[in-house]
Short mmCIF file of C-alpha atoms and ligand atoms in Angstrom, two decimals:
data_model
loop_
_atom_site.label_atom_id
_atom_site.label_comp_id
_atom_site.label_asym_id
_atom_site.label_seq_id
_atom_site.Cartn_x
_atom_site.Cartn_y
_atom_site.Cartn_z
CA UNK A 1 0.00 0.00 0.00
CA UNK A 2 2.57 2.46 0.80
CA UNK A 3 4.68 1.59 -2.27
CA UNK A 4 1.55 2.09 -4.57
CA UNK A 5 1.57 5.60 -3.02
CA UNK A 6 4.97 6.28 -3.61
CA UNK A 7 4.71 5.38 -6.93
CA UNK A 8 0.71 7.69 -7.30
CA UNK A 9 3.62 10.69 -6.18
CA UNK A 10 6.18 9.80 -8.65
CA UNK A 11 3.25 9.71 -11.30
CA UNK A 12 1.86 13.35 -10.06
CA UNK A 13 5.85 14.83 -9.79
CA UNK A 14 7.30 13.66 -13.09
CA UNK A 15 4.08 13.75 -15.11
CA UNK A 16 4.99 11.24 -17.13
CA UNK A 17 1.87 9.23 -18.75
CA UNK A 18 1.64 5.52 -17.64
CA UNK A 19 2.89 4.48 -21.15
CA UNK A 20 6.38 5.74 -20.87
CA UNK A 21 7.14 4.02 -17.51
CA UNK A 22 6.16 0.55 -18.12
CA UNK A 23 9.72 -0.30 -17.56
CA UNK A 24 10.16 1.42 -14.91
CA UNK A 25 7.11 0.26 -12.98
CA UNK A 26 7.85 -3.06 -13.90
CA UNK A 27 11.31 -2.86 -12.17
CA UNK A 28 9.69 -1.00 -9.45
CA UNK A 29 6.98 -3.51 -8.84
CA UNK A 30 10.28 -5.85 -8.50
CA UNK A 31 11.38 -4.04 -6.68
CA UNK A 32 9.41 -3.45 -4.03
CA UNK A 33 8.66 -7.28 -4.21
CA UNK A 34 12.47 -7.48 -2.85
CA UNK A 35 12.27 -4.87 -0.79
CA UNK A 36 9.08 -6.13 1.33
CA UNK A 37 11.28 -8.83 1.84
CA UNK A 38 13.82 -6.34 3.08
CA UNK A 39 16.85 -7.01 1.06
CA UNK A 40 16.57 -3.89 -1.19
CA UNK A 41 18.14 -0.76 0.30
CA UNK A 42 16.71 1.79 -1.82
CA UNK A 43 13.99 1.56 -5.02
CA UNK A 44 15.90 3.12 -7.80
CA UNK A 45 14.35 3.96 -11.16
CA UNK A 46 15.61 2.78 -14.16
CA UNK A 47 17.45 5.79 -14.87
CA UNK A 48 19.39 5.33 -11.77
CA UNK A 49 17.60 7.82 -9.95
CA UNK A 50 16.35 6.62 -6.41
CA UNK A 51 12.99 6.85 -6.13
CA UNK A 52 12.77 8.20 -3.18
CA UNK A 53 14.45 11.46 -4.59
CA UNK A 54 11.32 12.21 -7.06
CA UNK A 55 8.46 10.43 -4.61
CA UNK A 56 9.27 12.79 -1.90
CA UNK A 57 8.71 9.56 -0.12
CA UNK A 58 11.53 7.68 1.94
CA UNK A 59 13.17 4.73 1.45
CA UNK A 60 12.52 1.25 2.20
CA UNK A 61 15.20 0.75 4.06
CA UNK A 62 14.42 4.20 6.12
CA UNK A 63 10.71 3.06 6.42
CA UNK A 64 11.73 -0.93 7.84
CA UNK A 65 13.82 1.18 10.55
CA UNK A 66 10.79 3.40 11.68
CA UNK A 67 8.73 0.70 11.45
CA UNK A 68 10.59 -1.89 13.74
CA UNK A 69 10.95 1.33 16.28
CA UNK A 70 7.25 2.13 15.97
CA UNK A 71 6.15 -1.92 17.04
CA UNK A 72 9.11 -1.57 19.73
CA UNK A 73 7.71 2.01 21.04
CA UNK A 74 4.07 0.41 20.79
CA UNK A 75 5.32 -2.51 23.37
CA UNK A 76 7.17 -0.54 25.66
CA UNK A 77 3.66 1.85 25.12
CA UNK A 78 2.38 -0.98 26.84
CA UNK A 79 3.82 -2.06 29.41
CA UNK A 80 4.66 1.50 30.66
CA UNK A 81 0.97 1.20 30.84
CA UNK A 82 0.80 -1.42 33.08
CA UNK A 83 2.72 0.47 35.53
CA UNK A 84 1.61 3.28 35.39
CA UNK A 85 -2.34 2.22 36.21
CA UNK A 86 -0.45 0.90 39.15
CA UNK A 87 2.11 2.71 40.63
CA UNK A 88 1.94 5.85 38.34
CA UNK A 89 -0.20 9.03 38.03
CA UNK A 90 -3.15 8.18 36.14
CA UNK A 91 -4.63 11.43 34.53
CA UNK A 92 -5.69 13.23 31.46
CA UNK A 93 -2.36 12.50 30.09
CA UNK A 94 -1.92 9.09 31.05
CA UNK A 95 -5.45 7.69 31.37
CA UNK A 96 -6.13 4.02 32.40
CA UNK A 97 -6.31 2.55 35.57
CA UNK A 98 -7.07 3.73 39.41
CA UNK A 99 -3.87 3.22 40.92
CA UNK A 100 -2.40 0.21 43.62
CA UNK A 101 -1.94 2.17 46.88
CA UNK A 102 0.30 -0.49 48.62
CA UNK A 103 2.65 -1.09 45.57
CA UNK A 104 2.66 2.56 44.90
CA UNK A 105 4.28 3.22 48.40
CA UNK A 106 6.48 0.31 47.61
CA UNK A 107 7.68 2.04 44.59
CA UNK A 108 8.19 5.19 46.54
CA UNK A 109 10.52 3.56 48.91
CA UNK A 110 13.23 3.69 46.31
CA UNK A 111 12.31 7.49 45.54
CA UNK A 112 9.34 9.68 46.68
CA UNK A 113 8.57 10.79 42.72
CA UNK A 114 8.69 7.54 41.32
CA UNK A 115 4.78 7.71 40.53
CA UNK A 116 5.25 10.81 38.68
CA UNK A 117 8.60 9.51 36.97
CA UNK A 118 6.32 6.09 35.84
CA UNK A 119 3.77 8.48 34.27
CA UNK A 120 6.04 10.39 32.76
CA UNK A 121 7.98 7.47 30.97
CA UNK A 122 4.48 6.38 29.87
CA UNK A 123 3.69 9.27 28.19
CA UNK A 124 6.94 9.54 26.51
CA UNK A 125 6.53 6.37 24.80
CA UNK A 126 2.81 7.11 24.17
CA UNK A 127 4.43 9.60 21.90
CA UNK A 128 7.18 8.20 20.34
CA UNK A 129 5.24 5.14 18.50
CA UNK A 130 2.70 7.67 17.61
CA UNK A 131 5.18 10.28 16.28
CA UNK A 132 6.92 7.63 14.30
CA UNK A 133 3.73 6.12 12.68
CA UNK A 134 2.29 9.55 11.73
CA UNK A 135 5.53 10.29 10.03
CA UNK A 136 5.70 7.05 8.33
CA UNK A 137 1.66 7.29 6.78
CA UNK A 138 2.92 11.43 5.91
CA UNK A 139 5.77 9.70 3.60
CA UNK A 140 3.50 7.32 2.28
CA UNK A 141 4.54 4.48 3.64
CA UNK A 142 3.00 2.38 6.21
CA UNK A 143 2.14 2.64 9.66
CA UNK A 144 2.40 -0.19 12.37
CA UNK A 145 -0.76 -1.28 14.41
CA UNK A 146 -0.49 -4.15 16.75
CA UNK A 147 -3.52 -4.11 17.87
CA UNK A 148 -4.50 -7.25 16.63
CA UNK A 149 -1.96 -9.21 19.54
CA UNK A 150 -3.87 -7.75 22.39
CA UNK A 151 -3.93 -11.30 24.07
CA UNK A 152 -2.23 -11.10 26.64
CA UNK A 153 -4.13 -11.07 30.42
CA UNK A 154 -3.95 -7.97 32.80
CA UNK A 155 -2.71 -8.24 36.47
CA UNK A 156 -6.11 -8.79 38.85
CA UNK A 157 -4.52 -6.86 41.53
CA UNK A 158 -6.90 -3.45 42.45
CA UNK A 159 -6.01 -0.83 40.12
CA UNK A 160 -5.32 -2.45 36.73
CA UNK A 161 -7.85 -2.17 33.85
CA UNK A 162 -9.13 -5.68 33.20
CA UNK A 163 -8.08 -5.18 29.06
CA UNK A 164 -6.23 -7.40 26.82
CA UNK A 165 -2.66 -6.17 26.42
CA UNK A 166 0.68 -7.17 23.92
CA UNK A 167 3.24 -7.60 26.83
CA UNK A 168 3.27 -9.62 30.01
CA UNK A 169 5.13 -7.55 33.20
CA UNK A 170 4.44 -11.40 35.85
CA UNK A 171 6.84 -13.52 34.80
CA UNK A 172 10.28 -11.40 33.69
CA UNK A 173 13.55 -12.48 33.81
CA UNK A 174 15.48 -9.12 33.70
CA UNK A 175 19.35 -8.90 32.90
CA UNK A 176 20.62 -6.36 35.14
CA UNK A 177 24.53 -6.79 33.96
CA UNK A 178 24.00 -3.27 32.21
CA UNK A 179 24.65 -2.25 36.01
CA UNK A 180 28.43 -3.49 35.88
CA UNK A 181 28.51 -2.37 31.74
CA UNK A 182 28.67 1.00 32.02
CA UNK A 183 30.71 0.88 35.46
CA UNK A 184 33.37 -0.91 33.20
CA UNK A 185 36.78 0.84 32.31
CA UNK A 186 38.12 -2.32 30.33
CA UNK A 187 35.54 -3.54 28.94
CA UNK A 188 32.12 -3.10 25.64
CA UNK A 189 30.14 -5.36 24.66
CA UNK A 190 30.83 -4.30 21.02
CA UNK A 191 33.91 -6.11 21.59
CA UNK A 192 32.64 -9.41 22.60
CA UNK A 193 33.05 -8.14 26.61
CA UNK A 194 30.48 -9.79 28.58
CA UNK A 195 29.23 -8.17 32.30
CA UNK A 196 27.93 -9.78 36.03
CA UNK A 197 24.37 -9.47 36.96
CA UNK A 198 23.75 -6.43 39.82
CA UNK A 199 21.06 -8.88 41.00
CA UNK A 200 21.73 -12.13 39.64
CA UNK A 201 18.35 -13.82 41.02
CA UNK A 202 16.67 -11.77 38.79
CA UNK A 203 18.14 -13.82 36.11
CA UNK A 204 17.93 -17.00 38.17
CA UNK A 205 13.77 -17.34 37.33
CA UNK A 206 10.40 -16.07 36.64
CA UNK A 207 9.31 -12.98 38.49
CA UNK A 208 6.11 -10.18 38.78
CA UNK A 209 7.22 -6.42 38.52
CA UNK A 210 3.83 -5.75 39.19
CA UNK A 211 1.48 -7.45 41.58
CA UNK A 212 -0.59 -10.24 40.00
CA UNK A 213 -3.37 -10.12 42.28
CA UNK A 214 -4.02 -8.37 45.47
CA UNK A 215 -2.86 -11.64 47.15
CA UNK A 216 1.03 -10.72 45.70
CA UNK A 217 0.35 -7.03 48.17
CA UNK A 218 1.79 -8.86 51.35
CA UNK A 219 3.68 -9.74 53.08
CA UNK A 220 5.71 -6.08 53.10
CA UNK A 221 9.04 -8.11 51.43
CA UNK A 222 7.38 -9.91 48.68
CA UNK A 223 5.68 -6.37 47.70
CA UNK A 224 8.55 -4.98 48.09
CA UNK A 225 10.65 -6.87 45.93
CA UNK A 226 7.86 -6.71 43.22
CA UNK A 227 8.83 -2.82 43.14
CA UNK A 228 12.67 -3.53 43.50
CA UNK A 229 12.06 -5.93 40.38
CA UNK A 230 10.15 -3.08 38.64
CA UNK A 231 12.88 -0.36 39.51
CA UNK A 232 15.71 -2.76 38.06
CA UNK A 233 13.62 -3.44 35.17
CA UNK A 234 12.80 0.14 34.07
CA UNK A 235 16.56 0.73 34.09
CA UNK A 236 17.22 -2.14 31.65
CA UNK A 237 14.42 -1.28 29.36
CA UNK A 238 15.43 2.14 28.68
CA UNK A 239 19.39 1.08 28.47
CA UNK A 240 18.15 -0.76 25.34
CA UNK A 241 16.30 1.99 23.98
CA UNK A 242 19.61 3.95 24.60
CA UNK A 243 21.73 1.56 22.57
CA UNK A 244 18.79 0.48 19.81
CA UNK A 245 18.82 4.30 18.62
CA UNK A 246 22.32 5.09 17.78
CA UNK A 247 22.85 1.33 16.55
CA UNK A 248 20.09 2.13 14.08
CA UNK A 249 21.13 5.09 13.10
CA UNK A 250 23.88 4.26 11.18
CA UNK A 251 22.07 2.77 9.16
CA UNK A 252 19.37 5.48 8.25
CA UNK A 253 19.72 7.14 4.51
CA UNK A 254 17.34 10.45 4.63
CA UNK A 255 18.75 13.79 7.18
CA UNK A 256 15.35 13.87 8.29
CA UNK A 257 15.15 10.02 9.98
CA UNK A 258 17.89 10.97 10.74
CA UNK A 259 16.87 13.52 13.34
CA UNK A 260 14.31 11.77 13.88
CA UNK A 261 16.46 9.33 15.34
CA UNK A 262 18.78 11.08 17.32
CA UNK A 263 15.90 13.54 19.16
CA UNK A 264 14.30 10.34 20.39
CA UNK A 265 17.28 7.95 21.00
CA UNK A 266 18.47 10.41 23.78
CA UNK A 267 15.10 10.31 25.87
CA UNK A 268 15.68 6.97 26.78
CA UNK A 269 19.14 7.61 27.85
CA UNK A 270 17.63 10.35 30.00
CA UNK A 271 15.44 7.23 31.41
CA UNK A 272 17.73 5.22 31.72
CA UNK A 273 19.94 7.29 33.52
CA UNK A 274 16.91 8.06 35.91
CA UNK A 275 15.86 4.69 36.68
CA UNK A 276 19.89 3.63 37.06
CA UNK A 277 19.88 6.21 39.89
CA UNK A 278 16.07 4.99 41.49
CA UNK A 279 17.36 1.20 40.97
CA UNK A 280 20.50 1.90 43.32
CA UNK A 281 17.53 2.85 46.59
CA UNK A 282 15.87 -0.46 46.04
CA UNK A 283 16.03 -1.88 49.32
CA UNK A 284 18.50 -4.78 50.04
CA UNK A 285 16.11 -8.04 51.18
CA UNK A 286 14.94 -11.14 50.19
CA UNK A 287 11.48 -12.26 48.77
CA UNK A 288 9.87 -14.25 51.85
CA UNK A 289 8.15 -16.42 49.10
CA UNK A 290 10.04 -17.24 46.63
CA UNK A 291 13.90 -16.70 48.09
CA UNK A 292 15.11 -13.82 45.32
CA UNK A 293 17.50 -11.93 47.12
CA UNK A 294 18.35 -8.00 46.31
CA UNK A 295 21.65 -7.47 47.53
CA UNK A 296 22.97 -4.46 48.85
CA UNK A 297 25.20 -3.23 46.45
CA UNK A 298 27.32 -0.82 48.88
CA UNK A 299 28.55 -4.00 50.47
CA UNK A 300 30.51 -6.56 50.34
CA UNK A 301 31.13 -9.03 47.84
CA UNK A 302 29.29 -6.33 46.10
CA UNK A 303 30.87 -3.10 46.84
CA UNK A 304 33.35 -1.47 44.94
CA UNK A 305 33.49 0.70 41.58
CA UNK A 306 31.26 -2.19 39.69
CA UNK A 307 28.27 -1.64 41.91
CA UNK A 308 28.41 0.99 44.02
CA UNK A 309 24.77 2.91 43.93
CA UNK A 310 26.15 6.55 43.62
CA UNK A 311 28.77 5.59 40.35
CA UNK A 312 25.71 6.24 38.02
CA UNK A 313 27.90 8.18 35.11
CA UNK A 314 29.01 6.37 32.86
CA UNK A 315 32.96 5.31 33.15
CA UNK A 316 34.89 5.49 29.95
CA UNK A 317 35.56 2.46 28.29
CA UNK A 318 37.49 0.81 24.65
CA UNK A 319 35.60 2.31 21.80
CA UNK A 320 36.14 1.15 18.22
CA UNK A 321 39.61 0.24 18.93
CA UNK A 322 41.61 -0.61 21.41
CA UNK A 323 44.58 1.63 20.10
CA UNK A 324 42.44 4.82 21.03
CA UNK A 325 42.31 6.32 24.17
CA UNK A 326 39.36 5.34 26.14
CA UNK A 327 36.11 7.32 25.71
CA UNK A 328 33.04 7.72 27.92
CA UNK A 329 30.24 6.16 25.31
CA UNK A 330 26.92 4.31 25.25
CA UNK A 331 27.14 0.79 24.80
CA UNK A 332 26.69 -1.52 22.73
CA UNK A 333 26.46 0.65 19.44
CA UNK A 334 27.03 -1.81 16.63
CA UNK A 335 24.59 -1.55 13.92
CA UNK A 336 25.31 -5.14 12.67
CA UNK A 337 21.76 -7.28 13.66
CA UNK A 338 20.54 -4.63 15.86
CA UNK A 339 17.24 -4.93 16.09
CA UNK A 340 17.39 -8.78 15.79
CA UNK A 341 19.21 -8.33 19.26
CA UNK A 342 16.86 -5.93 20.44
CA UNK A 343 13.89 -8.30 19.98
CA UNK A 344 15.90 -11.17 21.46
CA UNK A 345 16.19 -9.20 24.81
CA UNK A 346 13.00 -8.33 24.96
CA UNK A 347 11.98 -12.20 24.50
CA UNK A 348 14.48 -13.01 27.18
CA UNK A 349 13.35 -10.73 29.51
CA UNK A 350 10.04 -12.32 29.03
CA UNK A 351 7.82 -9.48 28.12
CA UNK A 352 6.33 -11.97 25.05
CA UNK A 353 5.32 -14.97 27.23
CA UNK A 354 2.22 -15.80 26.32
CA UNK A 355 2.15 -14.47 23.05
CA UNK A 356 1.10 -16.30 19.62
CA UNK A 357 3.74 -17.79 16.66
CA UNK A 358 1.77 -14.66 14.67
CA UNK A 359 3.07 -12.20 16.70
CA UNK A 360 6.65 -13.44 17.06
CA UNK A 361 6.77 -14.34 13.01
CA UNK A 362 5.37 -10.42 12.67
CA UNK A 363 7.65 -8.42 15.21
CA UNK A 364 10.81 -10.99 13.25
CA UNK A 365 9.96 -9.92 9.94
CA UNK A 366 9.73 -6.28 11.16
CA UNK A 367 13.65 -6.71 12.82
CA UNK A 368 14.58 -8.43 9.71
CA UNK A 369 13.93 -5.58 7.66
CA UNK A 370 15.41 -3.29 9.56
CA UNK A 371 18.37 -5.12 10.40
CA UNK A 372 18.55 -5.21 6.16
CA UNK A 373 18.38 -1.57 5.82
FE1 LIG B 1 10.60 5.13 23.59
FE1 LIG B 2 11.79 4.02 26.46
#
């Protein structure tokens, strides 16, 4: 659909009558066959032209890259959500919801304007998807709805709508090793560098981040460590937004998705670098019933420049090559199979479980592209 739009502008700009560009719809219609499959960088005309350039349009490759970050901003749309009818500020802004009064006040134990942060995040992400997909349908290309893999159950804890929803926040497994990653002085993932867990139960399981039922609101530890679990998990969520962005980036042809790009990428590195800080006051305990432990990370075996709470800058590190001086950088930002890896630790984390072969054949076609652009 958006390609036969592209081409209705090309028609309108160059004037030509359909006659004279049989060719070059026939190698367009080609194509465009290729480049739905996301192999084709850019749709150029038979005179060598890219289309693009005369459609006013952008090109495939530009459009796979909004489009992955759209369905990515749409499911982090969501589960923001989740929180936020929860342990958020539920408004005219950020409708939905009535609000969990005990797991609100656990949330505020690791900062008093965590509700307000929660809603704010939500709204953020509210916009990006939405700012992406009205861009994309302005260049004629397509939007992305995933509406139709609302399947997923809410939580039945007081305060939740009872809706269908794309992402699952009761059973994660969150990797909190980008903790020790940006504490690093050695060491980038981009060079095959790998990092220790600040919480390595959290990777040792299945856990809520939000209450499942009002039966998860006591006793005060196991509460508790439902909002420790959500604190950690904000901070790795918006870490990957923070790498996805400039990874991508590289890749994009047009100035425009360009900035498009890098005036969103940074506003999850300004979450991120929130929710690093807000992580660092969850409280040191252990889950009564089910034995995950959050350790205190000011203490030892855990203390030192790795985990202390207050080191929340990032610490230089290797960038590009080891022969350069070392340079204070996000990380990961290889382009290579980006947004394959981005999917992948969403997956892990377990935001999907629950969710149908069509969705994870859909949200793999839309990395695919991308990751072809
Ligand atoms: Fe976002
Ligand atoms: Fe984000």
């Amino acid at each position: 659909m958006a390609q036969h739009t592209q081409k209705g502008k090309l028609m309108e700009h160059t004037g030509q009558p359909l006659k004279a560009s049989t060719s070059r719809r026939s190698f367009l219609r080609k194509g465009l066959a290729v480049g739905a499959a996301g192999t084709l960088g850019a749709g150029l005309l038979a005179n060598g032209v890219p289309a693009f350039a005369q459609s006013g349009g952008i090109t495939p490759g530009d459009a796979a890259i909004l489009r992955f970050l759209s369905a990515l901003e749409t499911l982090e749309t969501d589960f923001w959500q989740q929180y936020n009818e929860l342990g958020g500020v539920q408004d005219s802004e950020v409708p939905g919801g009535s609000g969990n009064p005990t797991y609100t006040a656990a949330l505020a134990v690791l900062d008093s304007d965590m509700a307000q942060y929660i809603h704010d995040n939500t709204e953020d992400e509210f916009t990006h998807f939405t700012f992406i997909n009205a861009y994309l349908v302005s260049k004629g290309a397509q939007p992305v709805n995933l509406d139709q893999f609302r399947t997923l159950p809410s939580s039945k804890a007081t305060g939740a709508q009872k809706i269908k929803r794309l992402t699952n926040l009761m059973q994660l497994t969150v990797d909190t090793s980008y903790w020790t990653k940006y504490r690093s002085r050695t060491k980038n993932p981009d060079f095959g560098d790998t990092f220790p867990p600040a919480v390595p139960g959290l990777l040792q399981g299945q856990f809520p981040a939000i209450p499942r039922s009002d039966k998860d609101l006591s006793p005060p530890d196991h509460i508790q460590a439902i909002a420790n679990t959500a604190g950690f998990h904000f901070a790795f969520i918006e870490q990957g937004g923070t790498s996805l962005y400039p990874s991508l980036a590289q890749r994009v042809t047009d100035k425009e998705v360009l900035r498009i790009l890098l005036s969103i990428g940074p506003t999850e590195t300004m979450h991120f670098q929130t929710w690093q800080d807000k992580a660092g006051n969850a409280p040191p305990l252990t889950d009564p019933t089910n034995g995950l432990v959050f350790p205190d990370l000011n203490a030892p075996p855990f203390d030192g420049e790795d985990f202390n709470t207050n080191l929340i800058m990032p610490e230089p590190t290797i960038f590009l090559s080891r022969t350069f001086p070392v340079c204070s950088i996000i990380r990961p930002t290889e382009t290579e199979g980006a947004a394959m890896g981005a999917l992948k630790a969403l997956t892990d984390d377990g935001l999907f479980i629950g969710q149908s072969k069509a969705f994870f054949t859909f949200m793999q076609d839309l990395a695919a592209a991308a990751d072809a652009a």
